[in-house]
Coordinates of C-alpha atoms (C1' of nucleotides) in Angstrom, one line a residue:
Chain Q
M1 CA 41.9 -3.6 18.7
S2 CA 40.7 -6.4 21.1
P3 CA 40.2 -9.6 19.3
A4 CA 36.9 -10.6 21.0
A5 CA 36.4 -10.1 24.7
T6 CA 32.7 -10.3 24.4
L7 CA 31.5 -9.1 21.0
S8 CA 33.4 -7.2 18.4
L9 CA 31.8 -3.7 17.3
E10 CA 31.1 -5.2 13.9
E11 CA 29.3 -8.1 15.4
S12 CA 27.3 -5.8 17.6
R13 CA 26.4 -3.7 14.8
R14 CA 25.1 -6.6 12.8
T15 CA 23.2 -7.9 16.0
V16 CA 21.7 -4.6 16.7
L17 CA 20.6 -3.9 13.0
R18 CA 19.0 -7.5 13.0
A19 CA 17.1 -6.8 16.1
A20 CA 16.2 -3.3 15.0
D21 CA 14.8 -4.7 11.7
E22 CA 12.5 -7.1 13.2
L23 CA 11.3 -4.7 15.9
F24 CA 10.9 -1.6 13.8
Y25 CA 9.2 -3.5 10.9
A26 CA 6.9 -5.3 13.2
R27 CA 5.8 -2.6 15.5
G28 CA 6.8 0.8 13.7
I29 CA 9.5 3.2 14.9
T30 CA 7.5 4.7 17.7
G31 CA 6.3 1.3 18.8
V32 CA 10.0 0.3 19.7
A33 CA 11.9 1.6 22.6
M34 CA 15.5 1.7 22.8
S35 CA 15.3 -0.7 25.8
D36 CA 13.5 -3.0 23.5
V37 CA 16.5 -3.0 21.0
R38 CA 18.8 -3.6 23.9
D39 CA 16.8 -6.5 25.0
A40 CA 16.4 -8.1 21.6
S41 CA 20.0 -7.7 20.8
G42 CA 21.6 -8.3 24.0
V43 CA 23.9 -5.3 23.5
S44 CA 24.2 -2.9 26.6
M45 CA 22.8 0.5 26.6
R46 CA 26.0 2.2 26.7
R47 CA 27.3 0.2 23.7
L48 CA 24.1 1.0 21.7
Y49 CA 24.4 4.7 22.3
T50 CA 28.3 4.6 21.4
M51 CA 27.5 2.9 18.1
Y52 CA 24.3 5.1 17.3
P53 CA 24.3 8.5 19.6
S54 CA 20.5 8.7 19.1
K55 CA 17.4 6.7 18.2
R56 CA 17.3 8.9 15.0
E57 CA 20.6 7.8 13.9
L58 CA 19.9 4.0 14.7
V59 CA 16.7 4.5 12.5
A60 CA 18.6 6.0 9.5
A61 CA 21.3 3.1 10.0
W62 CA 18.4 0.7 9.9
L63 CA 16.8 2.1 6.9
T64 CA 19.9 2.2 4.9
D65 CA 20.8 -1.4 5.9
R66 CA 17.1 -2.6 5.2
H67 CA 17.5 -0.6 1.6
E68 CA 20.5 -2.7 0.8
A69 CA 19.1 -6.0 2.0
W70 CA 15.8 -5.6 0.4
M71 CA 17.2 -4.6 -3.0
M72 CA 19.4 -7.6 -2.9
W73 CA 16.6 -9.9 -2.1
F74 CA 14.4 -8.3 -4.6
T75 CA 17.0 -8.6 -7.4
T76 CA 17.9 -12.2 -6.7
S77 CA 14.2 -13.3 -6.3
I78 CA 13.4 -11.6 -9.7
D79 CA 16.3 -13.6 -11.2
R80 CA 15.0 -16.7 -9.7
H81 CA 11.3 -16.2 -11.0
S82 CA 12.4 -14.9 -14.5
A83 CA 14.6 -18.1 -15.1
A84 CA 11.7 -19.8 -16.7
G85 CA 11.8 -17.2 -19.4
A86 CA 9.0 -15.1 -18.0
D87 CA 9.0 -11.4 -18.4
P88 CA 11.3 -10.1 -15.8
V89 CA 8.8 -7.2 -15.0
L90 CA 6.1 -10.0 -14.3
A91 CA 8.7 -11.8 -12.4
A92 CA 8.9 -8.9 -10.1
F93 CA 5.4 -9.4 -9.1
D94 CA 6.0 -13.1 -8.5
A95 CA 8.9 -12.1 -6.3
I96 CA 6.8 -9.8 -4.2
A97 CA 4.0 -12.6 -3.9
E98 CA 6.4 -14.6 -1.9
W99 CA 7.0 -11.6 0.4
V100 CA 3.4 -10.8 0.9
T101 CA 2.5 -14.2 1.9
A102 CA 5.3 -14.5 4.3
P103 CA 4.3 -14.4 8.0
G104 CA 4.7 -11.0 9.7
Y105 CA 4.1 -9.2 6.4
R106 CA 3.3 -5.6 7.1
G107 CA 3.8 -3.8 3.8
C108 CA 6.9 -1.6 2.7
A109 CA 9.1 -0.5 5.7
F110 CA 9.9 2.6 4.1
I111 CA 6.4 3.7 3.3
N112 CA 5.6 2.8 6.8
S113 CA 8.5 4.8 8.1
L114 CA 7.5 7.8 6.0
A115 CA 4.1 7.8 7.8
E116 CA 5.8 8.1 11.2
T117 CA 8.3 10.7 9.9
N118 CA 7.6 14.3 10.9
E119 CA 9.0 17.6 9.2
I120 CA 12.0 17.6 11.5
D121 CA 13.9 14.3 10.4
D122 CA 14.9 15.0 6.9
S123 CA 17.5 12.4 6.8
H124 CA 14.8 9.7 7.0
R125 CA 12.9 11.2 4.2
A126 CA 16.0 11.3 2.1
I127 CA 16.7 7.6 2.6
I128 CA 13.1 6.6 1.9
A129 CA 12.9 8.7 -1.3
S130 CA 16.4 7.4 -2.4
H131 CA 15.2 3.8 -1.9
K132 CA 12.2 4.3 -4.1
H133 CA 14.3 6.0 -6.7
D134 CA 16.5 2.9 -6.7
L135 CA 13.5 0.6 -7.0
I136 CA 12.2 2.5 -10.0
E137 CA 15.5 2.4 -11.5
H138 CA 15.7 -1.3 -11.2
L139 CA 12.1 -1.7 -12.7
A140 CA 13.2 0.6 -15.7
N141 CA 16.1 -1.8 -16.2
L142 CA 13.8 -4.8 -16.3
A143 CA 11.3 -3.1 -18.5
S144 CA 13.9 -1.8 -21.0
R145 CA 14.9 -5.3 -22.0
G146 CA 13.5 -5.9 -25.4
R147 CA 11.5 -2.6 -25.1
P148 CA 14.0 0.1 -26.1
N149 CA 10.9 2.4 -27.2
A150 CA 9.0 2.1 -24.0
P151 CA 7.4 5.6 -23.0
L152 CA 9.3 7.7 -20.5
W153 CA 6.4 7.3 -17.9
L154 CA 6.7 3.4 -17.8
P155 CA 9.4 3.0 -15.1
T156 CA 7.7 5.7 -12.8
A157 CA 4.3 3.8 -13.4
L158 CA 5.7 0.5 -12.6
G159 CA 7.0 1.8 -9.3
V160 CA 3.5 3.3 -8.4
I161 CA 1.8 -0.1 -9.2
V162 CA 4.5 -2.2 -7.4
D163 CA 4.0 -0.1 -4.4
G164 CA 0.4 0.3 -4.7
A165 CA 0.2 -3.5 -4.6
I166 CA 2.5 -3.8 -1.6
V167 CA 0.4 -1.4 0.4
H168 CA -2.9 -2.8 -0.6
C169 CA -1.8 -6.3 0.2
A170 CA -1.0 -5.2 3.5
V171 CA -4.3 -3.2 3.9
F172 CA -6.4 -6.3 3.0
S173 CA -4.1 -9.0 4.1
S174 CA -4.5 -10.6 0.8
T175 CA -2.7 -11.3 -2.3
E176 CA -5.7 -10.3 -4.5
P177 CA -4.3 -6.7 -5.1
L178 CA -1.0 -8.1 -6.3
D179 CA -2.6 -10.6 -8.8
A180 CA -4.7 -7.7 -10.2
A181 CA -1.9 -5.5 -10.4
R182 CA 0.0 -8.3 -12.3
S183 CA -2.8 -8.8 -14.6
A184 CA -2.9 -4.9 -15.4
V185 CA 0.8 -4.7 -16.0
R186 CA 0.8 -7.8 -18.2
Q187 CA -1.9 -6.3 -20.3
L188 CA -0.2 -2.9 -20.4
L189 CA 3.1 -4.4 -21.3
E190 CA 1.5 -5.8 -24.5
T191 CA 0.5 -2.5 -25.7
I192 CA 4.2 -1.0 -25.3
P193 CA 6.1 -0.5 -28.4
T194 CA 9.1 -2.9 -28.5
Chain Z
M1 CA -30.7 19.7 26.9
S2 CA -29.2 23.1 27.4
P3 CA -29.8 25.3 24.3
A4 CA -26.1 26.7 24.3
A5 CA -24.3 27.7 27.4
T6 CA -20.8 27.6 25.8
L7 CA -21.0 24.8 23.1
S8 CA -23.4 22.0 22.3
L9 CA -22.3 18.6 22.3
E10 CA -22.6 18.4 18.4
E11 CA -20.8 21.6 18.0
S12 CA -18.1 20.3 20.3
R13 CA -17.8 17.0 18.3
R14 CA -17.4 19.0 15.0
T15 CA -14.9 21.2 16.5
V16 CA -13.0 18.2 18.0
L17 CA -13.0 16.2 14.8
R18 CA -12.0 19.1 12.7
A19 CA -8.9 19.8 15.0
A20 CA -8.1 16.1 15.1
D21 CA -8.2 15.9 11.5
E22 CA -5.6 18.6 10.9
L23 CA -3.5 17.4 13.6
F24 CA -3.6 13.6 13.2
Y25 CA -3.1 14.1 9.3
A26 CA -0.3 16.5 9.6
R27 CA 1.7 14.7 12.5
G28 CA 0.7 11.3 12.7
I29 CA -1.4 9.6 15.3
T30 CA 1.3 9.2 17.7
G31 CA 2.6 12.6 17.1
V32 CA -0.4 14.2 18.5
A33 CA -1.2 14.4 22.2
M34 CA -4.6 14.6 23.6
S35 CA -3.7 17.9 25.1
D36 CA -2.8 19.0 21.5
V37 CA -6.4 18.3 20.5
R38 CA -7.7 20.2 23.5
D39 CA -5.6 23.1 22.7
A40 CA -6.6 23.0 19.1
S41 CA -10.1 22.6 19.6
G42 CA -10.7 24.6 22.9
V43 CA -12.7 21.7 24.3
S44 CA -11.9 20.9 27.9
M45 CA -10.0 17.7 28.7
R46 CA -13.1 16.5 30.6
R47 CA -15.6 17.1 27.6
L48 CA -12.9 15.5 25.4
Y49 CA -12.8 12.2 27.4
T50 CA -16.8 12.3 27.8
M51 CA -17.1 12.5 24.1
Y52 CA -14.4 9.9 23.3
P53 CA -13.5 7.6 26.3
S54 CA -10.0 7.1 24.9
K55 CA -7.6 8.3 22.3
R56 CA -8.5 5.1 20.4
E57 CA -11.8 5.9 20.1
L58 CA -11.1 9.3 19.1
V59 CA -9.0 8.2 16.3
A60 CA -11.6 5.6 15.3
A61 CA -14.2 8.5 15.1
W62 CA -11.6 10.6 13.2
L63 CA -11.0 7.9 10.7
T64 CA -14.8 7.4 10.1
D65 CA -15.3 10.9 9.7
R66 CA -12.4 11.4 7.4
H67 CA -13.7 8.5 5.3
E68 CA -17.0 10.1 4.8
A69 CA -15.6 13.5 4.1
W70 CA -12.9 12.2 1.7
M71 CA -15.3 10.1 -0.2
M72 CA -17.6 13.1 -0.6
W73 CA -14.8 15.3 -1.9
F74 CA -13.5 12.6 -4.3
T75 CA -16.9 12.0 -5.9
T76 CA -17.7 15.5 -6.4
S77 CA -14.3 16.4 -7.7
I78 CA -14.4 13.6 -10.1
D79 CA -17.8 14.9 -11.3
R80 CA -16.3 18.4 -11.8
H81 CA -13.5 17.0 -13.7
S82 CA -15.3 14.6 -15.9
A83 CA -17.9 17.3 -16.9
A84 CA -15.9 18.0 -20.0
G85 CA -16.6 14.6 -21.3
A86 CA -13.4 13.1 -20.1
D87 CA -13.3 9.5 -19.1
P88 CA -14.5 9.4 -15.4
V89 CA -11.5 7.1 -14.4
L90 CA -9.0 9.5 -15.7
A91 CA -11.0 12.3 -14.2
A92 CA -10.3 10.6 -10.7
F93 CA -6.4 11.2 -11.5
D94 CA -7.3 14.9 -12.1
A95 CA -9.1 15.1 -8.9
I96 CA -6.2 13.6 -7.0
A97 CA -3.7 15.8 -8.7
E98 CA -5.5 18.8 -7.0
W99 CA -5.1 17.2 -3.6
V100 CA -1.5 16.3 -4.2
T101 CA -0.5 19.7 -5.0
A102 CA -2.4 21.4 -2.0
P103 CA -0.2 22.6 0.8
G104 CA 0.4 20.2 3.8
Y105 CA -0.1 17.1 1.5
R106 CA 1.1 14.0 3.3
G107 CA -0.4 11.1 1.4
C108 CA -3.4 9.0 2.3
A109 CA -4.4 9.3 6.0
F110 CA -5.7 5.8 6.1
I111 CA -2.5 4.2 4.7
N112 CA -0.5 6.4 7.1
S113 CA -2.5 5.3 10.0
L114 CA -2.1 1.7 9.3
A115 CA 1.6 2.2 9.4
E116 CA 1.1 3.4 13.0
T117 CA -1.4 0.6 13.9
N118 CA -0.2 -2.3 15.9
E119 CA -1.8 -5.9 16.2
I120 CA -3.9 -4.8 19.1
D121 CA -6.3 -2.0 17.5
D122 CA -8.2 -4.0 15.1
S123 CA -11.0 -1.5 15.1
H124 CA -8.7 0.9 13.2
R125 CA -7.7 -1.8 10.7
A126 CA -11.3 -2.5 9.9
I127 CA -12.0 1.1 9.2
I128 CA -9.0 1.5 7.0
A129 CA -9.9 -1.6 5.0
S130 CA -13.3 -0.6 4.7
H131 CA -12.4 2.8 3.3
K132 CA -10.2 1.2 0.7
H133 CA -13.0 -1.2 0.0
D134 CA -15.3 1.6 -0.7
L135 CA -12.8 3.4 -2.7
I136 CA -12.3 0.4 -5.1
E137 CA -16.0 0.1 -5.3
H138 CA -16.4 3.7 -6.6
L139 CA -13.6 3.2 -9.0
A140 CA -15.5 0.0 -10.3
N141 CA -18.5 2.0 -10.8
L142 CA -16.5 4.7 -12.8
A143 CA -14.8 2.1 -14.9
S144 CA -17.9 0.0 -15.7
R145 CA -19.5 3.0 -17.4
G146 CA -19.3 1.9 -21.1
R147 CA -17.3 -1.2 -20.3
P148 CA -19.6 -3.9 -19.3
N149 CA -17.0 -6.4 -20.3
A150 CA -14.1 -5.1 -18.2
P151 CA -12.0 -7.9 -16.6
L152 CA -12.9 -8.8 -13.0
W153 CA -9.4 -7.5 -11.7
L154 CA -9.7 -4.0 -13.3
P155 CA -11.3 -2.3 -10.1
T156 CA -8.8 -3.7 -7.9
A157 CA -6.0 -2.7 -10.2
L158 CA -7.2 0.7 -10.4
G159 CA -7.3 0.9 -6.6
V160 CA -3.7 -0.2 -6.4
I161 CA -2.6 2.3 -9.2
V162 CA -4.5 5.2 -7.5
D163 CA -3.0 4.4 -4.0
G164 CA 0.4 3.6 -5.4
A165 CA 0.4 7.3 -7.0
I166 CA -0.9 8.8 -3.8
V167 CA 1.9 7.2 -1.8
H168 CA 4.6 8.0 -4.4
C169 CA 3.6 11.6 -4.7
A170 CA 4.2 11.9 -1.0
V171 CA 7.6 10.1 -1.0
F172 CA 8.9 12.3 -3.8
S173 CA 6.9 15.5 -3.0
S174 CA 5.9 15.5 -6.8
T175 CA 3.1 14.9 -9.2
E176 CA 5.3 13.0 -11.6
P177 CA 4.0 9.5 -10.3
L178 CA 0.5 10.7 -10.6
D179 CA 1.0 11.8 -14.2
A180 CA 2.8 8.6 -15.0
A181 CA 0.0 6.4 -13.4
R182 CA -2.5 8.5 -15.3
S183 CA -0.7 7.7 -18.6
A184 CA -0.4 4.1 -17.7
V185 CA -4.2 3.8 -16.9
R186 CA -5.2 5.6 -20.2
Q187 CA -3.2 3.4 -22.1
L188 CA -4.5 0.4 -20.2
L189 CA -8.2 1.5 -20.6
E190 CA -7.8 1.5 -24.4
T191 CA -7.2 -2.1 -24.4
I192 CA -10.3 -3.0 -22.2
P193 CA -13.2 -4.6 -24.1
T194 CA -16.2 -2.4 -24.1
Chain B
dT1 C1' -31.6 32.0 48.2
dT2 C1' -30.6 27.2 48.4
dG3 C1' -28.9 22.9 46.9
dA4 C1' -27.7 19.4 43.6
dC5 C1' -25.4 18.8 39.9
dA6 C1' -22.8 19.6 35.3
dT7 C1' -18.9 21.9 33.4
dG8 C1' -14.3 24.1 32.5
dA9 C1' -9.6 24.8 33.6
dG10 C1' -5.9 22.6 34.3
dA11 C1' -3.1 20.1 38.1
dA12 C1' -2.0 15.3 39.6
dT13 C1' -1.0 10.6 38.6
dG14 C1' 1.2 6.7 36.9
dA15 C1' 3.4 5.0 32.9
dT16 C1' 6.6 5.0 29.0
dC17 C1' 10.6 6.5 26.8
dG18 C1' 15.1 8.7 25.2
dT19 C1' 19.2 9.5 27.1
dT20 C1' 22.8 9.8 30.8
dC21 C1' 25.0 8.3 34.9
dT22 C1' 27.0 5.1 38.5
dC23 C1' 29.2 1.6 40.0
dA24 C1' 31.4 -2.7 39.9
dT25 C1' 34.2 -5.5 37.1
dA26 C1' 37.6 -6.9 33.8
dC27 C1' 41.5 -6.2 31.1
dA28 C1' 46.0 -3.8 29.4
dG29 C1' 50.3 -2.6 30.1
dT30 C1' 53.9 -2.1 33.7
Chain C
dA1 C1' 49.9 -7.3 41.9
dC2 C1' 48.6 -2.2 40.5
dT3 C1' 46.8 1.7 38.1
dG4 C1' 44.1 3.4 34.4
dT5 C1' 40.8 2.8 31.1
dA6 C1' 36.8 0.4 28.8
dT7 C1' 32.7 -2.1 29.5
dG8 C1' 28.3 -4.2 31.1
dA9 C1' 24.1 -4.0 33.8
dG10 C1' 20.8 -1.4 34.8
dA11 C1' 19.4 2.5 37.8
dA12 C1' 18.4 7.5 37.5
dC13 C1' 16.8 11.7 35.2
dG14 C1' 13.8 14.5 32.8
dA15 C1' 10.4 14.7 29.3
dT16 C1' 6.1 13.5 27.3
dC17 C1' 1.6 11.6 27.4
dA18 C1' -3.0 9.1 28.4
dT19 C1' -6.1 9.4 31.8
dT20 C1' -8.1 10.9 36.1
dC21 C1' -9.2 14.2 39.6
dT22 C1' -9.9 18.6 42.3
dC23 C1' -11.8 22.6 42.7
dA24 C1' -14.0 26.7 41.5
dT25 C1' -17.7 28.3 38.8
dG26 C1' -21.6 28.0 37.0
dT27 C1' -26.7 26.4 35.9
dC28 C1' -31.3 24.9 36.8
dA29 C1' -35.4 23.6 39.7
dA30 C1' -37.9 24.7 43.8

DNA sequence: TTGACATGAGAATGATCGTTCTCATACAGT
DNA sequence: ACTGTATGAGAACGATCATTCTCATGTCAA
């Protein structure tokens, strides 16, 4: 256990995952070479491959890490936007509005990664599906506040609408899809039995 | 103008686009080599490159072709499903249900391609956005039948919901997202002023 | 037949990339 | 200082791929 000659393994991990996040999100998985990750993180090739024995495992670690970071950001951002007493489900759309307008927005990293995933790497598919499962679960919690009699399909439908908006905002480089989706959800929620 | 020594240029074009469609949709753009297209179509490398001077242009031709074919399929499938007197907007979901359950389903080719598209190939982005624009326009036509006073955001929201369902069905390999989206849209449409 | 040109089959080229290897250096324990 | 081990820097390797080139085989006009 060397205190810190150049960089601890934990520090390296964080540096690599941060670099991987920026690169993979911006250019897609196949658009990023391992040497790009090395150059962006400053970690040597040897260290990169001792931490992650293959690119596939680095991608899996990135997806897992991004899932946690994104969910954290999402929940706290919703809290911030629903502080004013707004419906927390609508606050989720306000949270996403911030993301969509941030520079470098390229849609959902998980949906994008699924498009690049072929039959063989099932571990990536599993992480992606699990991320969407958790997202829907969180939306279900938001929607159930004050609506104990909401239909069973509501959380699934909210997940569909949120991700549809995320995708369409990327397609059109615009927030209009998100605004329209928010309007539709507001109107829909008014008809849900409380 | 040779009548048909081996294959006319038009025949070659169709063969190549059909092969490209199957390959690009199943494996993604970067997952398909030009030699794969040659092998699947039987067209020689030379002819491939005289028809499409680069892979980028082949991809653009594929996207354009798929746009036309998909819209054609979509409209006729909706007609078929709304024949029974159902709301044509809901019929759109029934049409997509058929697609989603077909073998080899991998979500929307245009959304998938956008995930693989980097800043440089703007022509692809334009085709993709134009495809989604036309999809929304068609949904607007369906929704406006009998609803002259629908809110302005309705077509955009329907586009968001349809594509969200298409994506989530691919993520979960399930039709549940589509069913939930259909239920939400049915309930939403009941509140729209006619 | 002859020659000019078009085409197919697929090899060659040059670039990129995932992964491994070399070598020189640095540090640990003695 | 001395040996053994770990590390960084980056070259090397082998595969893949987009694109071009070669050459052998047509095809058409005269």
